[in-house]
Coordinates of C-alpha atoms and ligand atoms in Angstrom, one line a residue:
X1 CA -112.2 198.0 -133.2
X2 CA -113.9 201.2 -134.6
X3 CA -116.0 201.8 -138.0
X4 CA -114.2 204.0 -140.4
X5 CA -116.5 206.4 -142.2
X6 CA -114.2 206.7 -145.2
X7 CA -115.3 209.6 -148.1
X8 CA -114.9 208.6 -151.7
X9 CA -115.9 209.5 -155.2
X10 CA -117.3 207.5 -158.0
X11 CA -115.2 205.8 -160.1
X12 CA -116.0 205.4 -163.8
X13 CA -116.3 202.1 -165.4
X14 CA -118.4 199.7 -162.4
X15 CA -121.4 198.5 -164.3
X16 CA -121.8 194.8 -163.7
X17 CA -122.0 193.0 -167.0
X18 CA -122.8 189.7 -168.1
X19 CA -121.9 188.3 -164.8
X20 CA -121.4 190.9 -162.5
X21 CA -118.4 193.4 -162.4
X22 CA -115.3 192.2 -163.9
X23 CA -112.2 194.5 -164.7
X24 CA -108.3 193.8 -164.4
X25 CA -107.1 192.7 -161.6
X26 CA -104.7 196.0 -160.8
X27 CA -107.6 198.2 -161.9
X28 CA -109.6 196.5 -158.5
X29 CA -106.8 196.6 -156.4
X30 CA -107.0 200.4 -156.9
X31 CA -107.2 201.9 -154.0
X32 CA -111.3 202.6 -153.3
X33 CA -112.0 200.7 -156.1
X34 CA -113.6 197.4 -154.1
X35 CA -114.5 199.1 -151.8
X36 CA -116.8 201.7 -153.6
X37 CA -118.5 198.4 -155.6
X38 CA -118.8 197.0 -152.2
X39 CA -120.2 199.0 -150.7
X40 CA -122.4 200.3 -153.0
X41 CA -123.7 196.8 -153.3
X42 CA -124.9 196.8 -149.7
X43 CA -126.5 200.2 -150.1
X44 CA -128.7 198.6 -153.1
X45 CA -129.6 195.1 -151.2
X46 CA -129.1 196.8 -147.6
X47 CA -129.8 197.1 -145.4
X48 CA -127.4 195.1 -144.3
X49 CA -127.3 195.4 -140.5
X50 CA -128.2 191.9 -138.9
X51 CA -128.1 189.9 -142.2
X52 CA -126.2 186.8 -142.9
X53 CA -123.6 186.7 -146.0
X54 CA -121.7 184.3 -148.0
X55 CA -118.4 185.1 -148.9
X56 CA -116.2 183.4 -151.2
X57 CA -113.8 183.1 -154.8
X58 CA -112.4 181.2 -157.2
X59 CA -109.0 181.8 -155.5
X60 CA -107.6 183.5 -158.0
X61 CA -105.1 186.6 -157.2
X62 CA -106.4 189.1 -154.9
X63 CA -109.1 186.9 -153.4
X64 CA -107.6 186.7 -150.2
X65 CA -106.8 190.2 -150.1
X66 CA -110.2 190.9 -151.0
X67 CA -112.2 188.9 -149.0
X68 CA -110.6 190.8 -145.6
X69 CA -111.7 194.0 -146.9
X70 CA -115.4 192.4 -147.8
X71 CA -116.0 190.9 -144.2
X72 CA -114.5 194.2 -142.7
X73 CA -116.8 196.2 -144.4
X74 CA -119.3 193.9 -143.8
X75 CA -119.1 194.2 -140.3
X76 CA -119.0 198.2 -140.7
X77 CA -122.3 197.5 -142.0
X78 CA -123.5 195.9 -139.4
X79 CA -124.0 192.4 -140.9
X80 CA -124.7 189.9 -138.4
X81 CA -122.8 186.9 -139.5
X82 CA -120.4 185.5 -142.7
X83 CA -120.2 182.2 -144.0
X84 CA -116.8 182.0 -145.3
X85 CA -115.3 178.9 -147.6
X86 CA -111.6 178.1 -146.0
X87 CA -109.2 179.8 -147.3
X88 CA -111.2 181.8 -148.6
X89 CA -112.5 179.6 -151.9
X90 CA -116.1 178.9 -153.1
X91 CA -116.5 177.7 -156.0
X92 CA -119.8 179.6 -158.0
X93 CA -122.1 176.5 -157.7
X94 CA -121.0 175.7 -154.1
X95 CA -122.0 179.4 -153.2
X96 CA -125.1 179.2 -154.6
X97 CA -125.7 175.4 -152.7
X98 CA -124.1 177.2 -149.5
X99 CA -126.2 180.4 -149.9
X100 CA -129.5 178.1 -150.7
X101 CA -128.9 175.4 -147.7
X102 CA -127.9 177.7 -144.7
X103 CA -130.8 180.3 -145.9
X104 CA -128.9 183.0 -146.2
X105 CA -129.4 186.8 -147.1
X106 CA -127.1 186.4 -150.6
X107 CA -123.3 186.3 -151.2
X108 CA -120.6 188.0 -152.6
X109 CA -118.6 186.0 -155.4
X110 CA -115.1 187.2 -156.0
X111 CA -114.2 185.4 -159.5
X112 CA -114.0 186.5 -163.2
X113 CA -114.9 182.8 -163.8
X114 CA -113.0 181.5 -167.1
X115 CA -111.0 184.8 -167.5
X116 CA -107.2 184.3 -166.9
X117 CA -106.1 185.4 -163.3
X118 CA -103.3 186.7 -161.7
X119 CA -101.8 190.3 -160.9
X120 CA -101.8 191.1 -164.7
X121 CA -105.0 189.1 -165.3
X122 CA -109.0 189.7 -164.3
X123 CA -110.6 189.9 -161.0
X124 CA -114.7 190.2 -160.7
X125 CA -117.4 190.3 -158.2
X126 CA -121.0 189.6 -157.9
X127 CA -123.6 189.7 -155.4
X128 CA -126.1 186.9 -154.9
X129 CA -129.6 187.0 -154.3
X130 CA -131.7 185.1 -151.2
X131 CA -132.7 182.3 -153.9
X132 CA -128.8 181.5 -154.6
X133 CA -128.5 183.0 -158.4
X134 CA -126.6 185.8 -159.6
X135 CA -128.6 189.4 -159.0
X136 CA -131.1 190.1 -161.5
X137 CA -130.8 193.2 -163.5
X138 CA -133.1 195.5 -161.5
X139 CA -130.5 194.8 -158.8
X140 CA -127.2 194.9 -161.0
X141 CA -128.7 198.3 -162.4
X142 CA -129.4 199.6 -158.4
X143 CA -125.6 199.0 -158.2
X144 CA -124.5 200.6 -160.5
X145 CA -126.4 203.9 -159.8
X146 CA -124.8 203.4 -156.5
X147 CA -121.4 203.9 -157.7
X148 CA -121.9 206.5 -159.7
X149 CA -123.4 208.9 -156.6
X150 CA -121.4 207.4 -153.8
X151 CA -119.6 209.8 -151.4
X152 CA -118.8 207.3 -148.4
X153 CA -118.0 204.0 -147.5
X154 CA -117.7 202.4 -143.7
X155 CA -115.1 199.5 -143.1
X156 CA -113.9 198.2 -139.6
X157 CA -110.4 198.9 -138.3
X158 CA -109.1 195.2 -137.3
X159 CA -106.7 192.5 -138.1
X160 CA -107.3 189.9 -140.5
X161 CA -109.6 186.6 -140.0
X162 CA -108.0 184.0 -140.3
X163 CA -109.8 181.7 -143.0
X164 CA -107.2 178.4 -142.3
X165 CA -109.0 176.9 -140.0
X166 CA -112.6 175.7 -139.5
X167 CA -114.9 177.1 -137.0
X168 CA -116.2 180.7 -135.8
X169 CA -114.7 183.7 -134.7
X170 CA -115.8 187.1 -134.7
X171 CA -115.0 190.4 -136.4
X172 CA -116.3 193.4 -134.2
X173 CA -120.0 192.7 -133.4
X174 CA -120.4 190.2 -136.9
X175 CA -119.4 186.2 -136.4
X176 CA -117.0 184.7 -139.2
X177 CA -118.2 180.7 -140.1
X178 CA -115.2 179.2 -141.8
X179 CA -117.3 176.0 -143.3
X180 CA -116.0 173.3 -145.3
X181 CA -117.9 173.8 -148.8
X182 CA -117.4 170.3 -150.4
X183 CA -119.2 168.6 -147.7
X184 CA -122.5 170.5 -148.4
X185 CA -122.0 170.4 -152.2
X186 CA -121.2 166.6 -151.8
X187 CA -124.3 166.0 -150.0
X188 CA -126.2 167.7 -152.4
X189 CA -125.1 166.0 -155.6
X190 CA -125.4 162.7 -153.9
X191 CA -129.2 163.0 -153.2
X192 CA -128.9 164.0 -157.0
X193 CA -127.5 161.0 -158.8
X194 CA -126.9 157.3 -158.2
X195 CA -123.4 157.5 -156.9
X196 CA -123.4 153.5 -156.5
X197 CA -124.1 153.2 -160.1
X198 CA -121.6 155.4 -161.0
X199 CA -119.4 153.5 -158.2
X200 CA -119.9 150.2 -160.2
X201 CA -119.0 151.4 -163.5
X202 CA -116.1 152.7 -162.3
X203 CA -114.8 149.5 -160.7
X204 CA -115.6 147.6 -163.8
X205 CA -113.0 149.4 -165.5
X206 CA -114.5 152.7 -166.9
X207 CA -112.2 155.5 -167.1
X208 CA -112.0 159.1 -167.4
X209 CA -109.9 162.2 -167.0
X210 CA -111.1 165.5 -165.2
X211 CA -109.1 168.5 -166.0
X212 CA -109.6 171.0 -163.3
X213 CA -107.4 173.5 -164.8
X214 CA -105.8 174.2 -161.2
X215 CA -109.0 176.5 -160.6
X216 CA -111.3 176.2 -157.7
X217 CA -113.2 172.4 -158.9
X218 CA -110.0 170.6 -158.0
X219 CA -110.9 169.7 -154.3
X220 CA -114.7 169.4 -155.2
X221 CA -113.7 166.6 -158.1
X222 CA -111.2 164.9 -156.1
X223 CA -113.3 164.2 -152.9
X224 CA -116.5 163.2 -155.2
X225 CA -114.5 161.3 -158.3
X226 CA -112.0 159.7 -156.3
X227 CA -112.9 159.7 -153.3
X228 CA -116.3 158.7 -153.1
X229 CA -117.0 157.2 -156.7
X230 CA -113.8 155.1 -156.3
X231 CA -112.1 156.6 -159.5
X232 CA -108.3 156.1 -159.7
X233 CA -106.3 158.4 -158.2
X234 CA -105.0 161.0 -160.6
X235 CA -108.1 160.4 -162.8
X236 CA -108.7 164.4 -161.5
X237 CA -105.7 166.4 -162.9
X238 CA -104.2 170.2 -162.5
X239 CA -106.5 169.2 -159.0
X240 CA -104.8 172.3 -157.1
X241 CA -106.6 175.5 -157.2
X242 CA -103.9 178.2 -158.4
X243 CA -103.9 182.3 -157.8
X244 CA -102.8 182.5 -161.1
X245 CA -104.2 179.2 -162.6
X246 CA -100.8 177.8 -163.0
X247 CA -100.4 180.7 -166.0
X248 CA -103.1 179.1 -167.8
X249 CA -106.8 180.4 -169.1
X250 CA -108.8 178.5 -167.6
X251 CA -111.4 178.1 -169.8
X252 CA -113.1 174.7 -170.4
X253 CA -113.0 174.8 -174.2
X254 CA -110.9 172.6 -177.3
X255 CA -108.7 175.1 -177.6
X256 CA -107.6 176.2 -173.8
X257 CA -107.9 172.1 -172.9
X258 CA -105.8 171.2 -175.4
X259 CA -104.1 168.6 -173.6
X260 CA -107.3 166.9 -172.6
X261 CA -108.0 166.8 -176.2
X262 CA -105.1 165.6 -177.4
X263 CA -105.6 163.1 -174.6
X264 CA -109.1 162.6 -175.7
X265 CA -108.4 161.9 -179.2
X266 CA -105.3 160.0 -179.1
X267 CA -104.8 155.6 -178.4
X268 CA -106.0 154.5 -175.2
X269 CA -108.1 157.7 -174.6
X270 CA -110.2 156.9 -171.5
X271 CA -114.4 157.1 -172.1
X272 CA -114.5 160.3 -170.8
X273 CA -113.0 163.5 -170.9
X274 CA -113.9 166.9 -168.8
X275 CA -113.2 170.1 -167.8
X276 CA -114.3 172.7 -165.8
X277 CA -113.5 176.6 -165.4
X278 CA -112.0 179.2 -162.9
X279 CA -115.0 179.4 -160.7
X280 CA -116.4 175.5 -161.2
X281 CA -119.7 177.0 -163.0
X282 CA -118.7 176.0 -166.8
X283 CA -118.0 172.6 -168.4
X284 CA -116.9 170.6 -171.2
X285 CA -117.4 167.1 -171.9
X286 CA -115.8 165.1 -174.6
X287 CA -116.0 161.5 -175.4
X288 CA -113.2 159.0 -176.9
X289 CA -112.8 160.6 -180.1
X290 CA -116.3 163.0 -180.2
X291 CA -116.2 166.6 -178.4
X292 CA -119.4 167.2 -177.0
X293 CA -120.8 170.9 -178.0
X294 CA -122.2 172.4 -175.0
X295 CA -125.7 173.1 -176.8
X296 CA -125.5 169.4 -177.4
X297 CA -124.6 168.5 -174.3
X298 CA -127.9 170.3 -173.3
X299 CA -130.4 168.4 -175.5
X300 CA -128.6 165.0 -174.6
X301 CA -129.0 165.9 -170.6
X302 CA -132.5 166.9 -170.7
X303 CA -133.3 163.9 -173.3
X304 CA -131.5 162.0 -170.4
X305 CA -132.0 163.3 -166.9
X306 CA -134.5 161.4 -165.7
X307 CA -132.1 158.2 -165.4
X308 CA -130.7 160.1 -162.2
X309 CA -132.6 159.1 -159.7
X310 CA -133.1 163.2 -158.1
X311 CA -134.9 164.1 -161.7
X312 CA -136.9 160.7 -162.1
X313 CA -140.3 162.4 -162.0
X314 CA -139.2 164.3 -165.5
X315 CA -138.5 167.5 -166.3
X316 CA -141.3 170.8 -165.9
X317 CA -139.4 172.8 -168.7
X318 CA -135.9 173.3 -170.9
X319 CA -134.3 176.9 -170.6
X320 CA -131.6 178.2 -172.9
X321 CA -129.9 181.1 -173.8
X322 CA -130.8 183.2 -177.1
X323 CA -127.5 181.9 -179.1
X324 CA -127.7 178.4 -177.4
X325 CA -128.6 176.2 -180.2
X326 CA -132.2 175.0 -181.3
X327 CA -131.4 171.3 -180.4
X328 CA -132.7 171.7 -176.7
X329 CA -136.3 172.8 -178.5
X330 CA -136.6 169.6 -180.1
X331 CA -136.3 167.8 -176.9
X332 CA -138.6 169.9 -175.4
X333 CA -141.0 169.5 -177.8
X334 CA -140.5 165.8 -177.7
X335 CA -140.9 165.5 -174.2
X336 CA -144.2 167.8 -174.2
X337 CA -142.6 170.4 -172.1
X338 CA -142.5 173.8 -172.5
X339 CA -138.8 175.7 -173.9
X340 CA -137.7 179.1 -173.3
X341 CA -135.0 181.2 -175.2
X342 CA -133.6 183.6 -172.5
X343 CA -130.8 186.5 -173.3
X344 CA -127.4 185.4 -171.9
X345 CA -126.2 185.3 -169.0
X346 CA -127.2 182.6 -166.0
X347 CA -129.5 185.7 -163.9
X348 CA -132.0 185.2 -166.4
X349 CA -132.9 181.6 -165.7
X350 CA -133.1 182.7 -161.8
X351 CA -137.3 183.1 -162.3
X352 CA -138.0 180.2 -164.4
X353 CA -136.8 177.9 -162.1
X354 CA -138.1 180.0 -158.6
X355 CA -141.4 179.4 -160.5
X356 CA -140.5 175.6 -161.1
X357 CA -141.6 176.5 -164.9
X358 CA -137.3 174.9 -165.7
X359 CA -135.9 172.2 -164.1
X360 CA -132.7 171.9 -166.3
X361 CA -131.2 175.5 -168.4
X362 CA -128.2 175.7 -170.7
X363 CA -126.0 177.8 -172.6
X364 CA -123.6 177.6 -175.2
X365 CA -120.9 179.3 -173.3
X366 CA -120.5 175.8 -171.5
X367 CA -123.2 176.5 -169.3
X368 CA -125.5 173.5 -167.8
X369 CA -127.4 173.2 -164.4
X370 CA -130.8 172.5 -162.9
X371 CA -132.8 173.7 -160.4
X372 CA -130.2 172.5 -157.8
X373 CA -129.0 175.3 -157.4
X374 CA -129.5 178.6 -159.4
X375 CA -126.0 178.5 -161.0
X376 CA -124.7 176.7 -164.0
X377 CA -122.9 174.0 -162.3
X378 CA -119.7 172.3 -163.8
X379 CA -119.3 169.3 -161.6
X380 CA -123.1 168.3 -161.7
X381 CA -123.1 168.3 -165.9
X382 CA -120.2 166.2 -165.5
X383 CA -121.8 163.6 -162.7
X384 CA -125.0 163.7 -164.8
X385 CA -122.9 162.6 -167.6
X386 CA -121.7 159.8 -165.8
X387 CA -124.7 158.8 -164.7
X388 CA -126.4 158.4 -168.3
X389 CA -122.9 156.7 -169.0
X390 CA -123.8 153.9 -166.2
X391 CA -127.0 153.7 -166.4
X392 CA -127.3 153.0 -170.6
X393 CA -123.6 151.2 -170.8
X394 CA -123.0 153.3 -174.1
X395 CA -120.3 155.7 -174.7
X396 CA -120.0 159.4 -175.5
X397 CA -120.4 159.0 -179.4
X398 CA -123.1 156.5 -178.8
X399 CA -125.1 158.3 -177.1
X400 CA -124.6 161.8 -179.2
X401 CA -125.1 159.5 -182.3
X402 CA -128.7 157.9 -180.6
X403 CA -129.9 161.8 -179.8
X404 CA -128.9 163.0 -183.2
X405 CA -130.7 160.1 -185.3
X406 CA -133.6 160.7 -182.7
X407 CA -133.8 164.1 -182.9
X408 CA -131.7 165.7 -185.9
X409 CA -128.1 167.1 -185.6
X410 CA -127.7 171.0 -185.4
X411 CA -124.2 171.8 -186.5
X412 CA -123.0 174.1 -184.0
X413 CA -120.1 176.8 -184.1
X414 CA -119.2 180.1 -182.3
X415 CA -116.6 182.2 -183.6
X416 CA -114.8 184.8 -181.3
X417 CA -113.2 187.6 -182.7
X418 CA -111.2 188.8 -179.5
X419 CA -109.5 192.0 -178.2
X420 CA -111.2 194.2 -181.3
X421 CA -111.8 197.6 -181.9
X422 CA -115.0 198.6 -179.3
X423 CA -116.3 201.5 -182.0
X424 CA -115.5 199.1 -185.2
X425 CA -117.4 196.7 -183.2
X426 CA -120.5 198.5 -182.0
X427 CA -120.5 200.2 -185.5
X428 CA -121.1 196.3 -186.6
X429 CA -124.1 195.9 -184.7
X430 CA -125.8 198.9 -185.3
X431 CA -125.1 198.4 -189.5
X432 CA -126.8 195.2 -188.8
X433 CA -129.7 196.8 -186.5
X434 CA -130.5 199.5 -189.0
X435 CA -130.9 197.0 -191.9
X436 CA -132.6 194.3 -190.0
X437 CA -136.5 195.2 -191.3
X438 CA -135.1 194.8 -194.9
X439 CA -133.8 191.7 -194.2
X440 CA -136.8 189.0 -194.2
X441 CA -137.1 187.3 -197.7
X442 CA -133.6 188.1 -199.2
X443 CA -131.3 185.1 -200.2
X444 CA -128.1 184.8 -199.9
X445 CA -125.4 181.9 -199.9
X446 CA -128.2 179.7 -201.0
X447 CA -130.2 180.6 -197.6
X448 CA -133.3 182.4 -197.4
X449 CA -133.6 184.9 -194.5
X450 CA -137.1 184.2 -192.4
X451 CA -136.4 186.2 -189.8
X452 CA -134.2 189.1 -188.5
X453 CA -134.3 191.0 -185.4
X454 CA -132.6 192.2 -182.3
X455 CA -133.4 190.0 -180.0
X456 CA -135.7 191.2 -176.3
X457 CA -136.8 189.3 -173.8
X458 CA -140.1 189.8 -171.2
X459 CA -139.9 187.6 -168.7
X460 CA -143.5 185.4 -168.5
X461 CA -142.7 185.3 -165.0
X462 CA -141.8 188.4 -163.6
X463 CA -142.9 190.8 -166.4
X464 CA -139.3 192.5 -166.6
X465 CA -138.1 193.5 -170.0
X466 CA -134.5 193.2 -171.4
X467 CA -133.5 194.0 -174.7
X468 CA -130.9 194.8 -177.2
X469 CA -129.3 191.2 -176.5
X470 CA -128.6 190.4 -180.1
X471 CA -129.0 190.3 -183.6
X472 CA -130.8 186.9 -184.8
X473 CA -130.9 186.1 -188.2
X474 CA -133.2 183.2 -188.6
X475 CA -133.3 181.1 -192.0
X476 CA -136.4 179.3 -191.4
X477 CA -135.5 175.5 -189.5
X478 CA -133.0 175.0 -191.6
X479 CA -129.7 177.4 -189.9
X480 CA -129.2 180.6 -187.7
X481 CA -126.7 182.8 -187.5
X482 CA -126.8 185.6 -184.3
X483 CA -124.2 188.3 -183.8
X484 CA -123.5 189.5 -180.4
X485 CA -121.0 191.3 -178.4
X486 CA -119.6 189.9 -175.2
X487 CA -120.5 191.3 -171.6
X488 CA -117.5 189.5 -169.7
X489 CA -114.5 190.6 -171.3
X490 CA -112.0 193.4 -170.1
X491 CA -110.6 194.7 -172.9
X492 CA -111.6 196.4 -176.1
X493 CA -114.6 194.3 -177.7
X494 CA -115.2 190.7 -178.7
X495 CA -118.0 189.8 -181.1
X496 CA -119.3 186.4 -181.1
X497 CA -121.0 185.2 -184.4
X498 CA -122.4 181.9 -183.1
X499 CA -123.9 179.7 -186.3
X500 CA -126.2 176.7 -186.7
X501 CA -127.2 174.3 -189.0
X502 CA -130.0 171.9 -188.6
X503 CA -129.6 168.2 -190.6
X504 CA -132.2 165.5 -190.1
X505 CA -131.0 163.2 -192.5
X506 CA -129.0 160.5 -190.0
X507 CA -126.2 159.7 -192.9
X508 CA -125.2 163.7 -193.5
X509 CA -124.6 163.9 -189.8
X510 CA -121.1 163.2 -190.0
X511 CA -119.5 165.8 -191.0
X512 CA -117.0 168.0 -190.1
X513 CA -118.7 171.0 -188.2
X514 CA -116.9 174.0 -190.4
X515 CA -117.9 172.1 -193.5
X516 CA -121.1 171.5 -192.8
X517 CA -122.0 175.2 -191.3
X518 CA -120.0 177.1 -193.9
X519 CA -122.9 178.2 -196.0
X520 CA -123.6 180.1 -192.8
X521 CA -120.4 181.2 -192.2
X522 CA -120.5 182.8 -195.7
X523 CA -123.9 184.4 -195.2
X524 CA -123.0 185.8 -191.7
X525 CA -119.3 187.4 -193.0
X526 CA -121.0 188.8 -196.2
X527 CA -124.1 190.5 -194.3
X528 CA -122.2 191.9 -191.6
X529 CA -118.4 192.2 -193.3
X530 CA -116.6 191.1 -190.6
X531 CA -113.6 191.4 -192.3
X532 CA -114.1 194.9 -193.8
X533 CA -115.5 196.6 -190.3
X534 CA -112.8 194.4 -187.8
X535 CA -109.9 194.0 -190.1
X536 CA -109.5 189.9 -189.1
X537 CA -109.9 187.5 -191.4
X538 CA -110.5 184.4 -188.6
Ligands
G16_601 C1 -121.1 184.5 -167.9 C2 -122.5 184.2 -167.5 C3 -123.1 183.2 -168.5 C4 -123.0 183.7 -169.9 C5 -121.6 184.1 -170.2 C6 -121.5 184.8 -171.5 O1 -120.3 183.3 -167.8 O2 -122.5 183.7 -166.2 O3 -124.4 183.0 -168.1 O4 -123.4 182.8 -170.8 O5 -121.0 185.0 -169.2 O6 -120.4 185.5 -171.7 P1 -120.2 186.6 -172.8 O7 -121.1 187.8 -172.4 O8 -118.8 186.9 -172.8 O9 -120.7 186.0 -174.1 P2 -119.2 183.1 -166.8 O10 -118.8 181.7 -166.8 O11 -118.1 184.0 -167.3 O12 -119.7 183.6 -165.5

């Protein structure tokens, strides 16, 4: 077996976004492509000679194909050893567990987590830092000056691995570890929550349906729903991971879950309802009859978390992303515990909980974990949900309705406006920037503006400074609206306009969410003119 010194140029386009580097699939399985972000990776953490890596994906078309190239190169590089899920698959929060638990030097995640998949879908990758969480931007930014000065990369002439069976082999002078990652992620959420709890609720009839969209979570959810917590078989659906997600998008949200939904919503609906994404790291929950907003879902886990037994000591602090609603800050506050407001994306909570200042984050993007690991973890928001369940008795709209008479409801909504016009979109954002000093005072749609600004960010902990991570406009306690454009997606632009509403008042918490925010909705369209700039009227 000999190292290949292969020469290469850049290639334009491989600056890691939100979550790493995600582009269409046939754009990565350009030839050079991977392997210029590969190795440009090591050359920014390297080096890598005698270093231990994770390796694995979400499954999704290309992985396998991809992963051979990674561990070749690897061992070009002079890595020591790789720790390999079989077959290839990882999903995010089992990396992180696997990466945390075996010590390792980092990992490489192939997924472009709730994006659709297959040859004409997305494909991504993202390194992993020591600690287990997605690179912080210092490192993404290393990266990405790496690709655009490369000239070489080194990969190993050899067969394939093969990543079927459990057990070690070698690859030139680095070893391969095909582990089994559901045993190590299982162990971890049982020291976590009180499976016998959950064990007894299920045999005394409590039901629920897990969708795992044929992504990566369907093994995890099978072994620790039905095989250990006793749930009926099938009560884990679309349970086999697909390359192309079985031509869905597997995205845990109303409208991509329909059929849960529908499921949820309709006679006999069983007491709960969840979902997780491509890569295992997102979630939804929804109750018989009552969706749970992932904000929401937040506020009532952190409100809640010490009823499992691995959080019973209480909680240091509440992390949550910029556009995530305010909700979790009540809690906080409640509890005596500090809150942050991070931007977006999951690398930013990395810090807070290193410095055990968080012990639970969340994000509106379906986003909820602890200090576990240092992903946002689908499978654990949805065991800590059963957990509350079996510990208090109550159901889903019980226990929103309890948290919103405690605390107040905040009306939540996020409006996507997909596939748009990049300039028409940027052109927006800076309208909105220029005007934003002007703002404070003015009134409009019955709302009086308190606040307006772009949002930054200096972390307390580490002193690093992000900004330009969007537009807030703050109308006092009573609503926010905040504009920002999305870092994940592969084509054109989407704009997000996520909108709140706060309503103490337990009798005008009812209400249909659209209703209830749509004085918002109206002061958001008529100061930035969506429809005017982007040409949509929804
Ligand atoms: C990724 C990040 C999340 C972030 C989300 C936002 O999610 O990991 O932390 O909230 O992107 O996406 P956007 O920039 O499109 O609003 P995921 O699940 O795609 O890895």
């Amino acid at each position: 077996m000999t190292v290949k010194t292969v020469t290469t140029t850049p290639i334009e386009g491989q600056k890691p976004g939100t979550s790493g580097l995600r582009a269409k699939t046939r754009v990565f399985m350009q030839p050079g492509y991977l392997e210029n972000f590969v190795q440009s990776i090591f050359d920014a953490v390297g080096p890598v000679a005698g270093k231990t890596l994770v390796v694995g994906g979400d499954g999704r078309f290309f992985n396998r194909r991809a992963i051979q190239t990674i561990l070749k190169m690897a061992a070009a590089n002079g890595a020591a050893r790789a720790v390999v899920g079989r077959e290839g698959l990882l999903s995010t929060p089992a990396a992180s567990a696997v990466i945390r638990h075996l010590r390792t030097d980092g990992g490489l995640i192939l997924s472009a987590s709730h994006n659709p998949g297959g040859e004409d879908g997305d494909f991504g990758l993202k390194y992993n830092i020591p600690a287990g969480g997605p690179a912080p931007e210092g490192v993404t930014g290393a990266i990405h000056a790496n690709t655009l000065k490369i000239t070489e990369y080194r990969i190993l002439e050899a067969g394939d691995v093969d990543l079927s069976a459990l057990g070690e082999s070698r690859l030139g002078g680095m070893a391969v570890e095909v582990i089994d990652p559901v045993a190590i992620y299982a162990d971890l959420m049982r020291s976590l929550f009180d499976f016998d709890a959950i064990r007894a609720h299920f045999a005394a009839g409590f039901r629920m349906r897990f969708d795992a969209m044929h992504a990566v979570t369907g093994p995890y959810a099978r072994a620790i729903l039905e095989g250990e917590l006793g749930a009926p078989a099938g009560t884990v659906i679309n349970a086999a991971p697909l390359p192309d997600f079985g031509g869905g998008h597997p995205d845990p949200n109303p409208v991509y879950a329909a059929d849960l939904m529908a499921e949820m919503f309709g006679p006999d609906a069983p007491d709960l309802g969840a979902a997780s994404d491509g890569d295992g790291d997102r979630n939804m929950i929804v109750g018989r009859g009552a969706y749970v907003t992932p904000s929401d879902s937040l506020a009532v886990l952190a409100a809640n978390i010490h009823l499992a037994p691995g959080y019973s000591g209480g909680i240091t602090g509440i992390a949550r992303s910029m556009p995530t609603s305010r909700a979790a800050d009540r809690v906080a506050a409640r509890l005596g515990v500090p809150s942050y407001e991070t931007p977006t994306g999951w690398k930013f909570f990395g810090t807070l909980l290193d410095a055990g200042r968080a012990t639970i984050c969340g994000e509106e993007s379906a986003g909820t974990g602890s200090n576990h690991v240092r992903e946002k973890d689908g499978l654990w928001a949805v065991l800590l949900w059963l957990n509350i369940m079996a510990a208090t008795g109550r159901s889903v709209a019980e226990i929103l309705a309890d948290h919103w008479a405690a605390h107040g409801r905040d009306y939540y909504s996020r409006h996507d406006y997909e596939g748009v016009d990049k300039a028409a979109a940027e052109g927006l954002m800076d309208d909105l920037r220029a005007r934003l000093a002007s703002l404070p005072g003015s009134e409009i749609e019955g709302l009086t503006i308190t606040e307006a600004d772009d949002f930054a960010y200096t972390d307390p902990v580490d002193g690093s400074v992000a900004t330009s991570q969007g537009i807030r406009l703050i109308f006092g306690d009573t609503a926010r609206a905040v504009f920002r454009l999305s870092g994940t997606g592969t084509v054109g632009a989407t704009l997000r306009v996520y909108l709140e509403r706060f309503e103490p008042d337990p009798a005008r918490q009812g209400e249909e969410p659209q209703a209830a925010l749509a004085p918002v909705i109206a002061a958001a369209h008529t100061l930035a003119g969506i429809r005017t700039r982007l040409g949509r009227e929804a």
